[in-house]
XYZ file of C-alpha atoms in Angstrom:
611
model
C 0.000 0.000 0.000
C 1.471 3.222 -1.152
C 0.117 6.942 0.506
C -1.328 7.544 -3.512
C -3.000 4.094 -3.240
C -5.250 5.231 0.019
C -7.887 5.450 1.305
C -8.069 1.380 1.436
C -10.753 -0.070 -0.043
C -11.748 -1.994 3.230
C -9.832 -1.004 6.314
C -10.446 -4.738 7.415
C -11.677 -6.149 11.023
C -9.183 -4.895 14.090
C -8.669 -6.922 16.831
C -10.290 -4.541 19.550
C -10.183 -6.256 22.425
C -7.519 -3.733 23.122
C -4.792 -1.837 22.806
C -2.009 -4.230 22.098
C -3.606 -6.638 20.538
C -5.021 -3.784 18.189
C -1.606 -2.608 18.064
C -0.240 -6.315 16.625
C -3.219 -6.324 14.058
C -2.260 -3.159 12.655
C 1.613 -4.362 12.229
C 0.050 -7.732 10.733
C -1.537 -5.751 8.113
C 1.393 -3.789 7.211
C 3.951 -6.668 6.826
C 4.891 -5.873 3.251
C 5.255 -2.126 4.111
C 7.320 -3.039 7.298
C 9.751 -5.379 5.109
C 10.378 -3.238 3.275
C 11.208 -0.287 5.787
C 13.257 -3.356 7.290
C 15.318 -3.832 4.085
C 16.636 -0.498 3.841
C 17.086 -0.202 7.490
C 19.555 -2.905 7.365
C 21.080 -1.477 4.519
C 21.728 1.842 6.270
C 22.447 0.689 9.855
C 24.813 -1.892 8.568
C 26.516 1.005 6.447
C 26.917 2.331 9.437
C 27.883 -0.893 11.451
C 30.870 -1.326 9.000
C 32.346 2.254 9.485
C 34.506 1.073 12.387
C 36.339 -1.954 11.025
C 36.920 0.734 7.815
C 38.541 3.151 9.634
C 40.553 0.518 12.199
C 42.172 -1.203 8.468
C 42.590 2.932 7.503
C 44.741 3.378 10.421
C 46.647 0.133 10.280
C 47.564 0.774 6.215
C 48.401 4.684 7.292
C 51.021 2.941 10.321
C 52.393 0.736 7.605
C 52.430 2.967 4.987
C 50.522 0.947 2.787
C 49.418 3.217 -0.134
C 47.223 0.243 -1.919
C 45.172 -0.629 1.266
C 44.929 3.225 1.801
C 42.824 3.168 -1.808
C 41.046 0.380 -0.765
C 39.818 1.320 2.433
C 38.934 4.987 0.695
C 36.588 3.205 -1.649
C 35.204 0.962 1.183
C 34.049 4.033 3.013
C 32.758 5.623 -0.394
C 30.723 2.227 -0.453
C 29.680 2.423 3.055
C 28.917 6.453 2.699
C 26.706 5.595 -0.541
C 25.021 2.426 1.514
C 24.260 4.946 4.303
C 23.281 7.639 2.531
C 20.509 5.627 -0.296
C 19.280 3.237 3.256
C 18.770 6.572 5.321
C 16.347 8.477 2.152
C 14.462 5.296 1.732
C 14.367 4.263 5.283
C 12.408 7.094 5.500
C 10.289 7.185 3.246
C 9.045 3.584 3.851
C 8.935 4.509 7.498
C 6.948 7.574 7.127
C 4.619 5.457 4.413
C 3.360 3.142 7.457
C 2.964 5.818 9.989
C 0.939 7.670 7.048
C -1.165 4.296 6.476
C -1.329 3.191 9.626
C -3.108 6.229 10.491
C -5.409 6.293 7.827
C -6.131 2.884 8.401
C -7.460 3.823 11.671
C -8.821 6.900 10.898
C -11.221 4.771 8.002
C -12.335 2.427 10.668
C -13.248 4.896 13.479
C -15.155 6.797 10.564
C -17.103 3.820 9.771
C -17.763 2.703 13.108
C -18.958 6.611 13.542
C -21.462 5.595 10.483
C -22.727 2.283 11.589
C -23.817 3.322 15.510
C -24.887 6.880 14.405
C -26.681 8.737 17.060
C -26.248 5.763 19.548
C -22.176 6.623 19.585
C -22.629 9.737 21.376
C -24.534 7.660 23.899
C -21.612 5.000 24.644
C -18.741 6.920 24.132
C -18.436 10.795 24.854
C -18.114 12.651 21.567
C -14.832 14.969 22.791
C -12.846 11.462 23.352
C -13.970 9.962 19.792
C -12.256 13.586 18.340
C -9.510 12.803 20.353
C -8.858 9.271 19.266
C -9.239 10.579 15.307
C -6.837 13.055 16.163
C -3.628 12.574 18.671
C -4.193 9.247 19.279
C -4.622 8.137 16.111
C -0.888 9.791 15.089
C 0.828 7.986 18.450
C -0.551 4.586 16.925
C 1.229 5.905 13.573
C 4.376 6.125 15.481
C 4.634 3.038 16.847
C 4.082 1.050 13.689
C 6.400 3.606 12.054
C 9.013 2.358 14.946
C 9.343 -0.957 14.651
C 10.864 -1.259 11.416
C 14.022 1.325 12.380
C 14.049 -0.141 16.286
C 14.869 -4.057 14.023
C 17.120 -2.660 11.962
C 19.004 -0.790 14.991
C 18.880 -3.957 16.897
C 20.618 -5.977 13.934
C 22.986 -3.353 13.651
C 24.058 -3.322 17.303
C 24.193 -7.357 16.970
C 26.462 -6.874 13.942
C 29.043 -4.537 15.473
C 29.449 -6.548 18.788
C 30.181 -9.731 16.778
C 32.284 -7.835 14.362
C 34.280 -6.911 17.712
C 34.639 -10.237 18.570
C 36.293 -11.419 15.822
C 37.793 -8.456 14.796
C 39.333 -7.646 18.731
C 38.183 -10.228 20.630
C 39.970 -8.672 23.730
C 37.961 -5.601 23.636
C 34.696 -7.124 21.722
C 34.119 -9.155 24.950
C 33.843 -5.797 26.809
C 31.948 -4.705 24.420
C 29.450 -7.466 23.708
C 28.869 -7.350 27.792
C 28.871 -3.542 28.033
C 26.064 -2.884 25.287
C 23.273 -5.515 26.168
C 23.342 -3.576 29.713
C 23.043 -0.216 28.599
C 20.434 -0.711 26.046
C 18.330 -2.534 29.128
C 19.398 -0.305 31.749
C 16.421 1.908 30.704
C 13.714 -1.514 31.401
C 13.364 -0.476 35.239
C 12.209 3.051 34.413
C 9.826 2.048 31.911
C 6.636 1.005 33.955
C 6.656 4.319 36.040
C 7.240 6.167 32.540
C 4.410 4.662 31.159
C 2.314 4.883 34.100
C 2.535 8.668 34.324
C 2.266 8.740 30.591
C -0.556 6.777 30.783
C -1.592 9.662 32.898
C -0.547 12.486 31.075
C -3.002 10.778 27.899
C -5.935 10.586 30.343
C -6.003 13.812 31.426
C -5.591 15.427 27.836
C -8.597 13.120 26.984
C -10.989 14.838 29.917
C -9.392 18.424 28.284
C -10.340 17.608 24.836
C -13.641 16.307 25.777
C -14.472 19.536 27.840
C -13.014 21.830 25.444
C -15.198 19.824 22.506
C -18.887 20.232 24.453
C -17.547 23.553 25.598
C -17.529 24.651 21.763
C -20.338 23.078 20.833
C -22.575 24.699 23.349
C -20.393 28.007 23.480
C -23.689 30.048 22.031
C -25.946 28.329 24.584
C -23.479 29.090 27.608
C -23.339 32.943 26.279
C -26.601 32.906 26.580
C -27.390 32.005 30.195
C -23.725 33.577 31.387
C -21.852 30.640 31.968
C -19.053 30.848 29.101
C -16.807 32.205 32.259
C -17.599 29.396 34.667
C -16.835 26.692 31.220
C -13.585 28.837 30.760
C -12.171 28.288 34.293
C -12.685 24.410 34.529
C -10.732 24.475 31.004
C -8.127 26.080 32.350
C -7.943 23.784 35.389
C -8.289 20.787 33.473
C -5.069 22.375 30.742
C -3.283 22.454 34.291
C -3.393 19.505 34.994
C -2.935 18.417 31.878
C 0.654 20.881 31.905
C 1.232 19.134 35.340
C 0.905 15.679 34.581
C 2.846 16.304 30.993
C 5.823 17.369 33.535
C 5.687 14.643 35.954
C 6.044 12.438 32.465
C 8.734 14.633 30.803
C 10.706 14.427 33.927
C 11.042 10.469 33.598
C 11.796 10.364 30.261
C 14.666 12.958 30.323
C 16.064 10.676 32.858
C 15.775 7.656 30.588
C 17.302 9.740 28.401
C 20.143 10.651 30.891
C 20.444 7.190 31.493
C 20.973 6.560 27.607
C 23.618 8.583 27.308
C 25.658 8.195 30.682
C 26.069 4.481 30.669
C 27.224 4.661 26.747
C 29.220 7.452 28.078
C 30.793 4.997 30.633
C 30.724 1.934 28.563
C 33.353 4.265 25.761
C 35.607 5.389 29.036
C 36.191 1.383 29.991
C 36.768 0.098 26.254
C 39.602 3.430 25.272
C 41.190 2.869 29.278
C 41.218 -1.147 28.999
C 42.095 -0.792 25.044
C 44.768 1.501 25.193
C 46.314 -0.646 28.157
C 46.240 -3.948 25.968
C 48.181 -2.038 22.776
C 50.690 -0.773 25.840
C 50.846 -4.309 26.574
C 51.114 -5.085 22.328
C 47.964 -7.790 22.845
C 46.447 -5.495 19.960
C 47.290 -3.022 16.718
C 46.530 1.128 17.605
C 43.827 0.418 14.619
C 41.771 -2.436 16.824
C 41.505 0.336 19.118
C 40.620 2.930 16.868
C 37.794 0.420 15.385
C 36.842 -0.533 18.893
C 36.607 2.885 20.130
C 34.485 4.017 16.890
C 32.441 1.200 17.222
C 31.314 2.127 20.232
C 30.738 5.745 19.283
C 28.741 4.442 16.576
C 26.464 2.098 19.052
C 25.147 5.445 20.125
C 22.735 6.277 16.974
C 21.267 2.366 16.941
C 20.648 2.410 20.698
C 18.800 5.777 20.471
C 15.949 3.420 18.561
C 15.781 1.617 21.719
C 14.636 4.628 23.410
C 12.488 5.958 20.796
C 10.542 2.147 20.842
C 10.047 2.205 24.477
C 8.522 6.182 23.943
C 6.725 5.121 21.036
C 4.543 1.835 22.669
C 4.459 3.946 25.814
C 2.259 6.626 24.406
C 0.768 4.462 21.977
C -0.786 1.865 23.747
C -2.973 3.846 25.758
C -4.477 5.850 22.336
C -4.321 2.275 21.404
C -6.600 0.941 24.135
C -8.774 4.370 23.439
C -9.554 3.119 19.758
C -9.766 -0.065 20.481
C -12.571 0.958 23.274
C -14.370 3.197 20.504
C -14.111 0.004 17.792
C -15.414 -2.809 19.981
C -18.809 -0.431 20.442
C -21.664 -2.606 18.576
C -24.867 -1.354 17.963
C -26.634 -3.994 19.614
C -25.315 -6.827 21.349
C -25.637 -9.609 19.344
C -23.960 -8.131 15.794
C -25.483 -9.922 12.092
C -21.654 -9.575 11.271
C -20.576 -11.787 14.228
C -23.196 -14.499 12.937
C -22.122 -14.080 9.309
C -18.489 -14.917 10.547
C -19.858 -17.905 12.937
C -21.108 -19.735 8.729
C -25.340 -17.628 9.539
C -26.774 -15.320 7.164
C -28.328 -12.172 7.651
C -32.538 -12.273 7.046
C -33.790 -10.986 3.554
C -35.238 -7.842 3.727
C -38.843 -7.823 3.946
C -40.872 -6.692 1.168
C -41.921 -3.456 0.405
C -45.266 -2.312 2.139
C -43.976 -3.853 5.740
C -45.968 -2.197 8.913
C -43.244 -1.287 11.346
C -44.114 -2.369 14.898
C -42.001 -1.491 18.168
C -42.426 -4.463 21.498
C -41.552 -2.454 23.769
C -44.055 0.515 23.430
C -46.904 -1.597 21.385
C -46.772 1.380 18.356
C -47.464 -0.128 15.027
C -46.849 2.242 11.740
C -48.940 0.579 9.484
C -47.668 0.843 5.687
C -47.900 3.466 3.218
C -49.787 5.437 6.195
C -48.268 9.223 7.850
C -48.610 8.158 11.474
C -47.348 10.648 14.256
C -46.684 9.733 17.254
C -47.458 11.874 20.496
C -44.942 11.692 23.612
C -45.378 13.724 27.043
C -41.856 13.107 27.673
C -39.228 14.971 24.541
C -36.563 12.282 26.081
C -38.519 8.962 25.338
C -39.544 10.773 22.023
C -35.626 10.631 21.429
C -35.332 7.322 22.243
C -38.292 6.065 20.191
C -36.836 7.360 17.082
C -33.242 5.848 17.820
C -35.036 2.286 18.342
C -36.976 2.764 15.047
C -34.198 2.968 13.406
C -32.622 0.295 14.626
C -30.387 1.270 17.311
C -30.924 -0.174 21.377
C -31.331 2.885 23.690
C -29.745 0.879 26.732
C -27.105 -1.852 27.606
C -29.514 -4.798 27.896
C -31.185 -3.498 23.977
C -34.462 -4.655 24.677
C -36.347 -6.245 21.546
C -36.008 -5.443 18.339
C -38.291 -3.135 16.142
C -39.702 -4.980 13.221
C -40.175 -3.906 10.197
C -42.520 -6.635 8.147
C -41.631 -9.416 10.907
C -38.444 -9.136 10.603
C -36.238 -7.790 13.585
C -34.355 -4.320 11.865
C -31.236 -4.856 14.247
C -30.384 -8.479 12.681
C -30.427 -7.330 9.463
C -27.424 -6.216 7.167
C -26.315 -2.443 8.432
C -26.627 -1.132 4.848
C -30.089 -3.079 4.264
C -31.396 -1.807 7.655
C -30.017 2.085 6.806
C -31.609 1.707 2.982
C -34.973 0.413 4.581
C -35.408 2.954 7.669
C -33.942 6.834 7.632
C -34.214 8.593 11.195
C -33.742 12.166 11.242
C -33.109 13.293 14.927
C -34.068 16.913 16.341
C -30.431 18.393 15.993
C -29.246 17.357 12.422
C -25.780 17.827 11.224
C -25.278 19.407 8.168
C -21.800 19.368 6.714
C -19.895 22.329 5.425
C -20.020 21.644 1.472
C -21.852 23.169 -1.216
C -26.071 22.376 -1.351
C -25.561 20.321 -4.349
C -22.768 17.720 -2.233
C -25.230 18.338 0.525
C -28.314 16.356 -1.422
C -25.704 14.227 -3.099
C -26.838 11.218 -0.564
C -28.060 7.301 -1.178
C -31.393 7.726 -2.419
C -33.918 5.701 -4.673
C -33.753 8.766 -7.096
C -38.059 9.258 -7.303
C -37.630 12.677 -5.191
C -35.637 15.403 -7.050
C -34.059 18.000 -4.692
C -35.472 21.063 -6.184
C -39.182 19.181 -5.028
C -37.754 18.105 -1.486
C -36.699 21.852 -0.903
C -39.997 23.073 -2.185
C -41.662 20.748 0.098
C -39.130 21.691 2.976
C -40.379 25.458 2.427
C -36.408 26.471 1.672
C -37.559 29.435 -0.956
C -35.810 31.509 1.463
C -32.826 29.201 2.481
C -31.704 29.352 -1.231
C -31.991 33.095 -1.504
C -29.772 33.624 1.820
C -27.124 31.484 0.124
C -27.305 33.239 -3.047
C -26.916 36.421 -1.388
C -24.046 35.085 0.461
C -22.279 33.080 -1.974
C -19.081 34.464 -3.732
C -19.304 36.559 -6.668
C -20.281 34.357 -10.102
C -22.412 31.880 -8.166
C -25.306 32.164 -10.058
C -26.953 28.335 -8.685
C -27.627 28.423 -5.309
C -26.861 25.117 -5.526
C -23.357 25.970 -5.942
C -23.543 28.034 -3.229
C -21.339 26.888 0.091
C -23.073 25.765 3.299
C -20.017 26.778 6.212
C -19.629 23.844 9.402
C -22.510 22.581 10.728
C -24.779 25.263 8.632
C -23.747 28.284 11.528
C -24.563 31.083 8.906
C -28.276 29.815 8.892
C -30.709 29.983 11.595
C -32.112 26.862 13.448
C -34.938 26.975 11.282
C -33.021 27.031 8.042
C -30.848 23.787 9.111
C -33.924 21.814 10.112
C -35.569 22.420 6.731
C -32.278 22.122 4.909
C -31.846 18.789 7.323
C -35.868 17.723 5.982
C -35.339 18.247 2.366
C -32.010 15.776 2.582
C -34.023 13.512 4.705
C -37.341 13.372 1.625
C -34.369 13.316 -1.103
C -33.536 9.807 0.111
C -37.051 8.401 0.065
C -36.937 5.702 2.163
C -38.871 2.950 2.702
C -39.848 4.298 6.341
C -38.994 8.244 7.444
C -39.032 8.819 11.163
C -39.036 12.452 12.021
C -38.362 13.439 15.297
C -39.160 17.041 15.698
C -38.796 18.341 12.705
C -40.400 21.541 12.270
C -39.684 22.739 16.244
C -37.342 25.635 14.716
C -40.223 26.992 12.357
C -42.584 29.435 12.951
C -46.677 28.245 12.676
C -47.535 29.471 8.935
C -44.119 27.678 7.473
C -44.692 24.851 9.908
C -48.278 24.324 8.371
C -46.560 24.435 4.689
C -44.068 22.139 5.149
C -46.824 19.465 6.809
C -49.119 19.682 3.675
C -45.793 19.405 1.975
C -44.483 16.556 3.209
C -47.707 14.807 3.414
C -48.428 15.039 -0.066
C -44.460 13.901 -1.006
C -44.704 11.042 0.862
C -47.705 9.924 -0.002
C -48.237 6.138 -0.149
C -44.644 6.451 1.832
C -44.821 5.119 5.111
C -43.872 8.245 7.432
C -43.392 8.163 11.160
C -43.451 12.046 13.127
C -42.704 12.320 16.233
C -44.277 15.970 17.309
C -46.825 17.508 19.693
C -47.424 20.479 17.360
C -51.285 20.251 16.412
C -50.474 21.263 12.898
C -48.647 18.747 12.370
C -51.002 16.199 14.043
C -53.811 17.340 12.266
C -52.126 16.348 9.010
C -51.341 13.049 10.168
C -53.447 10.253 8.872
C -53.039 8.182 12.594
C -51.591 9.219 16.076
C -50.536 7.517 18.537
C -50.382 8.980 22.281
C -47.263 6.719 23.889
C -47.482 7.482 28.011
C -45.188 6.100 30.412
C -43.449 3.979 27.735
C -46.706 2.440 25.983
C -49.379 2.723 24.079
C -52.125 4.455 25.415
C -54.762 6.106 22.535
C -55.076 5.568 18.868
C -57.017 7.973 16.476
C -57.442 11.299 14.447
C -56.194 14.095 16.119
C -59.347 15.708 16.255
C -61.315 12.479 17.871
C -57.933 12.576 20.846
C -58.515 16.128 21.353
C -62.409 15.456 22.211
C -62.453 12.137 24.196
C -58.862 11.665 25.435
C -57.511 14.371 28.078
C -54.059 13.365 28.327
C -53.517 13.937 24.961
C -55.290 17.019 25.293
C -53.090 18.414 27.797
C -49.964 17.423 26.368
C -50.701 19.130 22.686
C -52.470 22.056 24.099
C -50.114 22.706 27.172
C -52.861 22.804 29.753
C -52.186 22.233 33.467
C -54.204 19.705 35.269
C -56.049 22.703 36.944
C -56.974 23.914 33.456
C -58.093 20.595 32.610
C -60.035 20.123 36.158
C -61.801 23.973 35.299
C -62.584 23.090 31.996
C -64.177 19.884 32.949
C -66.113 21.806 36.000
C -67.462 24.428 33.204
C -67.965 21.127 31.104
C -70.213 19.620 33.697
C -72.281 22.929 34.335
C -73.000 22.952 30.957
C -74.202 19.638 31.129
C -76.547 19.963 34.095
C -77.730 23.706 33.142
C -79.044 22.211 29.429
C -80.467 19.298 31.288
C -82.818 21.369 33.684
C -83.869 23.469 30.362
C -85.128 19.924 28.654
C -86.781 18.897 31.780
C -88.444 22.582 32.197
C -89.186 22.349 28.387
């Protein structure tokens, strides 16, 4: 896989059961890259491995005068410069090519894990810690898998020079060979505290990120009720603890860093004081000790990999063990692609002109039919429209919704998302132009231009006209900014309903969808989208009478079932719970109007008995 060859075209299945196993699966699938990287690491590091015995022979033919081994050895180190020199470009290259697909690799499965749970993400997993995990952690993970490659090829060019040593100076390659292993695992002590506060140092920045990410997105909210101040100081304690925990890490690895370079340091001081007493003592040539004592200063580059490896899996296994966490969410607990692995198969779909029926509240859409669906509570409303489309609103699931008999959660995720379309009360719309905006999965009977009309965006399209740059003469062309913050709540949620009607799906659930809207638009776009989805099964989720009046069937849901089925008109005149949670009356209004109700009654009785 080359960086021009991404994105993949299937990420694969991680191992998520955490972070190093997650870690291993990403080196498994990167075992061509990694060769590679290994190939020219060897190349390089062993350029570098044979630098000492080249200038120990350099020395020897300059103390014997020997002009020929002089050329030789000069075209030896030309060799070894050129090995260096072509191994260190493509080293890293190839290194930088598997941090760079690495990454996307696990960027392209968090974003389809973000598509298959949807709305039911945010409710597992806090949204500030899934940015996180797409952004540091994902670039730690990088590093590690970058690491390997250049940590192997250190370690089999540290192997080469000690037994170069010993055959080359045995006297001093013993030293050697016995010095080296101990300073490159000197460091192995220090390593669980370093990773324990780095471990640390990554949780804290988490909480930050998270804070800082639901501080943003409710920064016009918290302006509005005065708390952007009160938001702004736990930031700034959470950032100092974040600072003070990045410290208390910093501080450890400087001294595994210290530690790196004093005991090299220490190991060079015993090889020149034992070496130059064996050439006092003629056991060996002034050039052994030159190539011993270069050799040495050469193990200092390789064994700097050892320190960069232990960095790299310290602060990547805990973004690691974050992704991992994000990745093992499932949208309900028993996933079809779990019993498609185990030799099942996912149901067929069921055929078009299914009623839609929810257990657990007794609601049944019937087909082809605009049904809206009354809730006293806005919360269970929410959670209704989630488990319509599929998703469980709570660890144990609870049963399925079926659409046509068949249970939507054990169905294929792209049948179930094809069949059923939720649109929640606070839609996303990304920053693009309107024309990438409606550019969406859809059966292609509903044009856009009659989806807007529908939606009632007349003026939506004029205030991107007006706003678009100069030459834009489509407003279709013109540019929606991040999450639509140029437009009004109003404007998204239309914007947000005429996407939703482009897609025609077999069932649209609507949660709230005109709450934004004032009463004359509202009443539009329900005569609108009643007569665009006609013979369309349509599910709304409201209280607003305008709405309900449009409605062929509504359902009143209270305390988590069923309670009254009818027109709205016939619930407004013989049910009074429904009454009093579409008209907003309080049970003393209802109690009055029932008094005056009775009255009534009595005072028209005594005129037909007096009559």
């Amino acid at each position: 896989m080359q960086i021009s060859d991404l994105p993949y075209p299937d990420p694969g299945v991680p191992d998520a059961r955490s972070g190093p196993p997650f870690l291993w699966w990403l080196g498994r699938g990167q075992l061509g890259g990694q060769a590679k990287s290994l190939c020219w690491g060897l190349l390089h590091f062993s350029g570098i491995a044979g630098l000492p015995y080249a200038v120990g022979l350099g020395v020897e033919a300059a103390v014997d005068r020997d002009s020929g081994g002089l050329l030789r050895v000069g075209g030896l180190l030309f060799l070894l410069g050129a090995a260096i020199t072509v191994g260190d470009v493509m080293l890293h290259r190839t290194a930088v090519t598997n941090w760079i697909t690495a990454a996307a690799r696990v960027q392209q499965l968090l974003a389809r894990k973000t598509a298959e749970l949807g709305a039911a993400l945010t409710r597992q997993v806090a949204a500030g810690e899934v940015v996180a995990v797409s952004t540091g952690d994902v670039e730690k993970i990088g590093w590690f898998v970058e690491a390997v490659s250049r940590f192997l090829a250190a370690a089999f060019a540290v192997v080469l020079v000690c037994t170069g040593l010993l055959f080359y100076a045995p006297a001093l390659g013993v030293v050697v060979a016995v010095g080296v292993p101990l300073v490159a695992l000197a460091v192995l002590p220090l390593l669980p505290r370093a990773t324990r506060r780095a471990d640390l140092q990554r949780e804290k920045a988490g909480r930050a990120t998270e804070l800082a990410s639901d501080t943003v997105a409710g920064l016009r909210v918290l302006r509005g009720i005065g708390g952007e101040e009160l938001f702004l100081g736990r930031y700034r304690e959470a950032s100092q603890e974040v600072r003070t925990a990045a410290v208390r890490s910093a501080r450890m690895w400087a001294l595994i860093a210290a530690v790196q370079v004093l005991l090299p340091g220490v190991l060079l001081i015993t090889v020149v004081w034992y070496g130059a007493a064996l050439v006092l003592d003629g056991r060996i040539e002034v050039g052994e000790l030159v190539a011993a004592f270069s050799a040495v200063a050469t193990l200092l580059y390789p064994l700097r990999h050892f320190e960069e490896i232990a960095m790299a899996y310290s602060f990547s296994r805990p973004s690691a063990q974050r992704a991992a966490r994000v990745l093992s969410l499932t949208r309900t607990d028993t996933e079809p692609e779990a019993d498609l692995a185990d030799g099942g198969a996912a149901p067929d779909a069921p055929a078009p002109g299914a009623d839609l029926y929810d257990p657990e509240t007794g609601l049944l859409v019937p087909a082809g039919r605009f049904t809206a669906v009354v809730c006293g509570d806005p919360d269970l409303a929410g959670r209704l429209a989630e488990r319509l489309g599929g998703h469980p609103t709570d660890a144990a699931g609870g049963p399925s919704v079926l659409l046509g008999g068949v249970a939507l959660d054990e169905l294929a995720l792209d049948t179930a998302r094809t069949l059923v379309l939720v649109q929640d009360k606070d839609p996303v719309l990304l920053s693009g132009t309107l024309r990438e905006l409606f550019d969406v999965p859809a059966s292609g009977a509903v044009e856009p231009a009659a989806a807007l009309e529908a939606a009632q965006c007349a003026d939506v399209l004029d205030a991107l006209l007006q706003s678009a740059p100069e030459g834009v003469q489509d407003p279709m062309d013109a540019r929606i900014t991040e999450r639509g913050r140029s437009l009004s709540g109003g404007q998204r949620q239309r914007l947000a309903l005429a996407r939703s009607l482009v897609t025609d799906p077999e069932v649209l659930v609507l949660d709230e969808p005109t709450s934004a809207v004032d009463s004359h638009t509202e009443a539009r776009i329900a005569d609108g989208t009643a007569a665009l989805r006609a013979g369309r099964t349509t599910v709304v989720l409201s209280s607003s009478p305008l709405l309900l009046d449009r409605a062929d069937r509504v359902v009143l849901i209270h305390e988590g079932s069923v309670t009254a089925t009818g027109t709205h008109r016939e619930l407004l005149q013989g049910e009074p719970l429904y009454r009093a949670v579409v008209t907003r009356e309080t049970e003393e209004e209802q109690r009055l109007a029932r008094l005056e109700l009775t009255e009534l009654e009595e005072a028209l009785t005594e005129i037909e008995e007096s009559a």
